[in-house]
Amino acid sequence: LLHTPGDPAVAALARRQAGMVSTAQLFAAGLGPGAIKWRVRRGRLVRQHRGVYAVGHGVRTAPPRWGAAILAAGGRGGG
């Protein structure tokens, strides 16, 4: 598995937020638009809402979906 700068920060953030991260948080971790698109194409990020991604998996359970909705609305999510 290839790790690039920003991946450890994204993984730590996702652990605190039920596997969810926002685009703004990805940018803050040092990922640019191209890096985000690359991860989406490879399944490392799975779009849940506009500007909100599940890290490494699709999320189907209610609490993580709620966290995704909170992030989509501009909140911080869980943790």
Short mmCIF file of N, CA and C in Angstrom, two decimals:
data_model
loop_
_atom_site.label_atom_id
_atom_site.label_comp_id
_atom_site.label_asym_id
_atom_site.label_seq_id
_atom_site.Cartn_x
_atom_site.Cartn_y
_atom_site.Cartn_z
N LEU A 1 0.85 -1.18 0.00
CA LEU A 1 0.00 0.00 0.00
C LEU A 1 0.89 1.24 0.00
N LEU A 2 0.70 2.10 -0.95
CA LEU A 2 1.48 3.32 -1.09
C LEU A 2 0.96 4.39 -0.13
N HIS A 3 1.86 4.96 0.65
CA HIS A 3 1.50 6.06 1.55
C HIS A 3 2.18 7.32 1.05
N THR A 4 1.47 8.40 1.04
CA THR A 4 1.99 9.68 0.61
C THR A 4 1.79 10.69 1.74
N PRO A 5 2.48 11.84 1.67
CA PRO A 5 2.27 12.85 2.70
C PRO A 5 0.79 13.17 2.87
N GLY A 6 0.37 13.30 4.08
CA GLY A 6 -1.04 13.59 4.37
C GLY A 6 -1.83 12.36 4.75
N ASP A 7 -1.44 11.17 4.25
CA ASP A 7 -2.22 9.96 4.54
C ASP A 7 -2.30 9.65 6.04
N PRO A 8 -1.21 9.72 6.81
CA PRO A 8 -1.34 9.45 8.25
C PRO A 8 -2.29 10.42 8.95
N ALA A 9 -2.25 11.69 8.57
CA ALA A 9 -3.14 12.67 9.17
C ALA A 9 -4.60 12.39 8.81
N VAL A 10 -4.83 12.01 7.56
CA VAL A 10 -6.19 11.69 7.12
C VAL A 10 -6.70 10.45 7.85
N ALA A 11 -5.86 9.44 8.00
CA ALA A 11 -6.26 8.22 8.69
C ALA A 11 -6.59 8.51 10.15
N ALA A 12 -5.79 9.32 10.82
CA ALA A 12 -6.04 9.66 12.22
C ALA A 12 -7.35 10.44 12.36
N LEU A 13 -7.58 11.37 11.46
CA LEU A 13 -8.82 12.15 11.47
C LEU A 13 -10.02 11.24 11.24
N ALA A 14 -9.92 10.34 10.29
CA ALA A 14 -11.02 9.43 9.99
C ALA A 14 -11.34 8.54 11.19
N ARG A 15 -10.32 8.10 11.91
CA ARG A 15 -10.56 7.28 13.10
C ARG A 15 -11.38 8.04 14.14
N ARG A 16 -11.17 9.33 14.25
CA ARG A 16 -11.90 10.14 15.24
C ARG A 16 -13.30 10.49 14.77
N GLN A 17 -13.58 10.34 13.47
CA GLN A 17 -14.84 10.81 12.91
C GLN A 17 -15.60 9.68 12.20
N ALA A 18 -15.59 8.50 12.77
CA ALA A 18 -16.34 7.35 12.24
C ALA A 18 -16.02 7.09 10.77
N GLY A 19 -14.77 7.33 10.39
CA GLY A 19 -14.34 7.03 9.02
C GLY A 19 -14.62 8.11 8.00
N MET A 20 -15.09 9.27 8.44
CA MET A 20 -15.48 10.36 7.53
C MET A 20 -14.52 11.54 7.59
N VAL A 21 -14.30 12.16 6.44
CA VAL A 21 -13.52 13.40 6.38
C VAL A 21 -14.15 14.33 5.35
N SER A 22 -13.97 15.60 5.56
CA SER A 22 -14.48 16.59 4.60
C SER A 22 -13.38 17.02 3.65
N THR A 23 -13.77 17.60 2.55
CA THR A 23 -12.80 18.13 1.60
C THR A 23 -11.91 19.17 2.27
N ALA A 24 -12.49 20.03 3.08
CA ALA A 24 -11.69 21.05 3.78
C ALA A 24 -10.65 20.40 4.67
N GLN A 25 -11.01 19.31 5.34
CA GLN A 25 -10.06 18.61 6.20
C GLN A 25 -8.96 17.94 5.37
N LEU A 26 -9.31 17.41 4.21
CA LEU A 26 -8.31 16.81 3.33
C LEU A 26 -7.32 17.88 2.86
N PHE A 27 -7.83 19.05 2.50
CA PHE A 27 -6.95 20.16 2.10
C PHE A 27 -6.03 20.54 3.26
N ALA A 28 -6.59 20.63 4.47
CA ALA A 28 -5.80 21.01 5.65
C ALA A 28 -4.71 19.97 5.94
N ALA A 29 -4.95 18.72 5.55
CA ALA A 29 -3.96 17.65 5.75
C ALA A 29 -2.89 17.65 4.66
N GLY A 30 -3.02 18.57 3.70
CA GLY A 30 -2.00 18.70 2.66
C GLY A 30 -2.35 18.07 1.33
N LEU A 31 -3.56 17.53 1.17
CA LEU A 31 -3.95 16.95 -0.11
C LEU A 31 -4.56 18.03 -0.99
N GLY A 32 -4.23 18.02 -2.27
CA GLY A 32 -4.82 18.93 -3.22
C GLY A 32 -5.93 18.24 -3.99
N PRO A 33 -6.60 18.97 -4.89
CA PRO A 33 -7.69 18.38 -5.67
C PRO A 33 -7.27 17.13 -6.45
N GLY A 34 -6.09 17.15 -7.05
CA GLY A 34 -5.62 16.00 -7.81
C GLY A 34 -5.39 14.78 -6.92
N ALA A 35 -4.85 15.01 -5.73
CA ALA A 35 -4.61 13.91 -4.79
C ALA A 35 -5.93 13.31 -4.31
N ILE A 36 -6.93 14.15 -4.12
CA ILE A 36 -8.25 13.65 -3.71
C ILE A 36 -8.86 12.83 -4.84
N LYS A 37 -8.82 13.34 -6.06
CA LYS A 37 -9.37 12.60 -7.20
C LYS A 37 -8.67 11.26 -7.38
N TRP A 38 -7.35 11.25 -7.20
CA TRP A 38 -6.58 10.01 -7.33
C TRP A 38 -7.06 8.97 -6.33
N ARG A 39 -7.29 9.41 -5.08
CA ARG A 39 -7.75 8.50 -4.04
C ARG A 39 -9.18 8.02 -4.29
N VAL A 40 -10.02 8.88 -4.84
CA VAL A 40 -11.38 8.47 -5.18
C VAL A 40 -11.35 7.40 -6.27
N ARG A 41 -10.55 7.61 -7.31
CA ARG A 41 -10.46 6.63 -8.39
C ARG A 41 -9.97 5.27 -7.89
N ARG A 42 -9.15 5.26 -6.90
CA ARG A 42 -8.58 4.00 -6.38
C ARG A 42 -9.36 3.43 -5.19
N GLY A 43 -10.45 4.08 -4.83
CA GLY A 43 -11.29 3.56 -3.75
C GLY A 43 -10.80 3.88 -2.35
N ARG A 44 -9.79 4.71 -2.24
CA ARG A 44 -9.30 5.09 -0.90
C ARG A 44 -10.24 6.08 -0.24
N LEU A 45 -10.91 6.89 -1.04
CA LEU A 45 -11.95 7.80 -0.57
C LEU A 45 -13.23 7.46 -1.32
N VAL A 46 -14.33 7.36 -0.58
CA VAL A 46 -15.62 7.04 -1.19
C VAL A 46 -16.59 8.17 -0.85
N ARG A 47 -17.10 8.84 -1.89
CA ARG A 47 -17.97 10.00 -1.69
C ARG A 47 -19.25 9.57 -0.97
N GLN A 48 -19.59 10.31 0.09
CA GLN A 48 -20.81 10.07 0.84
C GLN A 48 -21.83 11.19 0.63
N HIS A 49 -21.35 12.40 0.61
CA HIS A 49 -22.13 13.62 0.35
C HIS A 49 -21.18 14.55 -0.40
N ARG A 50 -21.73 15.64 -0.90
CA ARG A 50 -20.85 16.61 -1.55
C ARG A 50 -19.84 17.12 -0.52
N GLY A 51 -18.56 16.92 -0.83
CA GLY A 51 -17.49 17.40 0.05
C GLY A 51 -17.22 16.53 1.25
N VAL A 52 -17.78 15.32 1.29
CA VAL A 52 -17.57 14.41 2.42
C VAL A 52 -17.25 13.02 1.88
N TYR A 53 -16.21 12.42 2.43
CA TYR A 53 -15.76 11.10 1.97
C TYR A 53 -15.61 10.14 3.13
N ALA A 54 -15.90 8.86 2.84
CA ALA A 54 -15.53 7.78 3.74
C ALA A 54 -14.11 7.40 3.37
N VAL A 55 -13.28 7.13 4.35
CA VAL A 55 -11.89 6.78 4.10
C VAL A 55 -11.77 5.27 3.97
N GLY A 56 -11.46 4.82 2.76
CA GLY A 56 -11.14 3.41 2.52
C GLY A 56 -12.30 2.46 2.40
N HIS A 57 -13.52 2.94 2.49
CA HIS A 57 -14.66 2.03 2.43
C HIS A 57 -15.94 2.81 2.21
N GLY A 58 -16.96 2.13 1.72
CA GLY A 58 -18.29 2.72 1.69
C GLY A 58 -18.92 2.52 3.06
N VAL A 59 -19.63 3.48 3.55
CA VAL A 59 -20.23 3.38 4.87
C VAL A 59 -21.72 3.19 4.70
N ARG A 60 -22.26 2.19 5.38
CA ARG A 60 -23.66 1.87 5.22
C ARG A 60 -24.45 1.91 6.52
N THR A 61 -23.80 2.08 7.65
CA THR A 61 -24.51 2.09 8.92
C THR A 61 -24.96 3.50 9.26
N ALA A 62 -26.01 3.61 10.05
CA ALA A 62 -26.62 4.91 10.34
C ALA A 62 -25.68 5.90 11.02
N PRO A 63 -25.02 5.58 12.13
CA PRO A 63 -24.19 6.62 12.79
C PRO A 63 -23.13 7.23 11.87
N PRO A 64 -22.35 6.45 11.09
CA PRO A 64 -21.40 7.11 10.19
C PRO A 64 -22.10 7.97 9.12
N ARG A 65 -23.26 7.54 8.65
CA ARG A 65 -23.99 8.37 7.67
C ARG A 65 -24.37 9.69 8.31
N TRP A 66 -24.77 9.66 9.60
CA TRP A 66 -25.10 10.90 10.28
C TRP A 66 -23.87 11.79 10.38
N GLY A 67 -22.74 11.19 10.68
CA GLY A 67 -21.50 11.97 10.74
C GLY A 67 -21.18 12.59 9.40
N ALA A 68 -21.41 11.85 8.31
CA ALA A 68 -21.19 12.39 6.97
C ALA A 68 -22.12 13.57 6.71
N ALA A 69 -23.36 13.45 7.15
CA ALA A 69 -24.32 14.54 6.96
C ALA A 69 -23.89 15.78 7.74
N ILE A 70 -23.39 15.58 8.96
CA ILE A 70 -22.91 16.71 9.77
C ILE A 70 -21.74 17.40 9.08
N LEU A 71 -20.79 16.60 8.56
CA LEU A 71 -19.65 17.20 7.85
C LEU A 71 -20.13 17.94 6.60
N ALA A 72 -21.09 17.35 5.89
CA ALA A 72 -21.60 17.99 4.67
C ALA A 72 -22.25 19.34 4.99
N ALA A 73 -22.84 19.43 6.18
CA ALA A 73 -23.48 20.68 6.59
C ALA A 73 -22.49 21.69 7.16
N GLY A 74 -21.21 21.30 7.24
CA GLY A 74 -20.20 22.23 7.71
C GLY A 74 -19.77 22.01 9.15
N GLY A 75 -20.26 20.93 9.78
CA GLY A 75 -19.87 20.63 11.15
C GLY A 75 -18.58 19.84 11.18
N ARG A 76 -18.14 19.51 12.38
CA ARG A 76 -16.88 18.78 12.56
C ARG A 76 -17.06 17.28 12.53
N GLY A 77 -18.26 16.76 12.69
CA GLY A 77 -18.44 15.31 12.75
C GLY A 77 -18.14 14.80 14.15
N GLY A 78 -17.93 13.50 14.25
CA GLY A 78 -17.72 12.87 15.55
C GLY A 78 -16.34 13.14 16.11
N GLY A 79 -16.20 12.90 17.42
CA GLY A 79 -14.89 12.96 18.09
C GLY A 79 -14.44 14.31 18.35
#
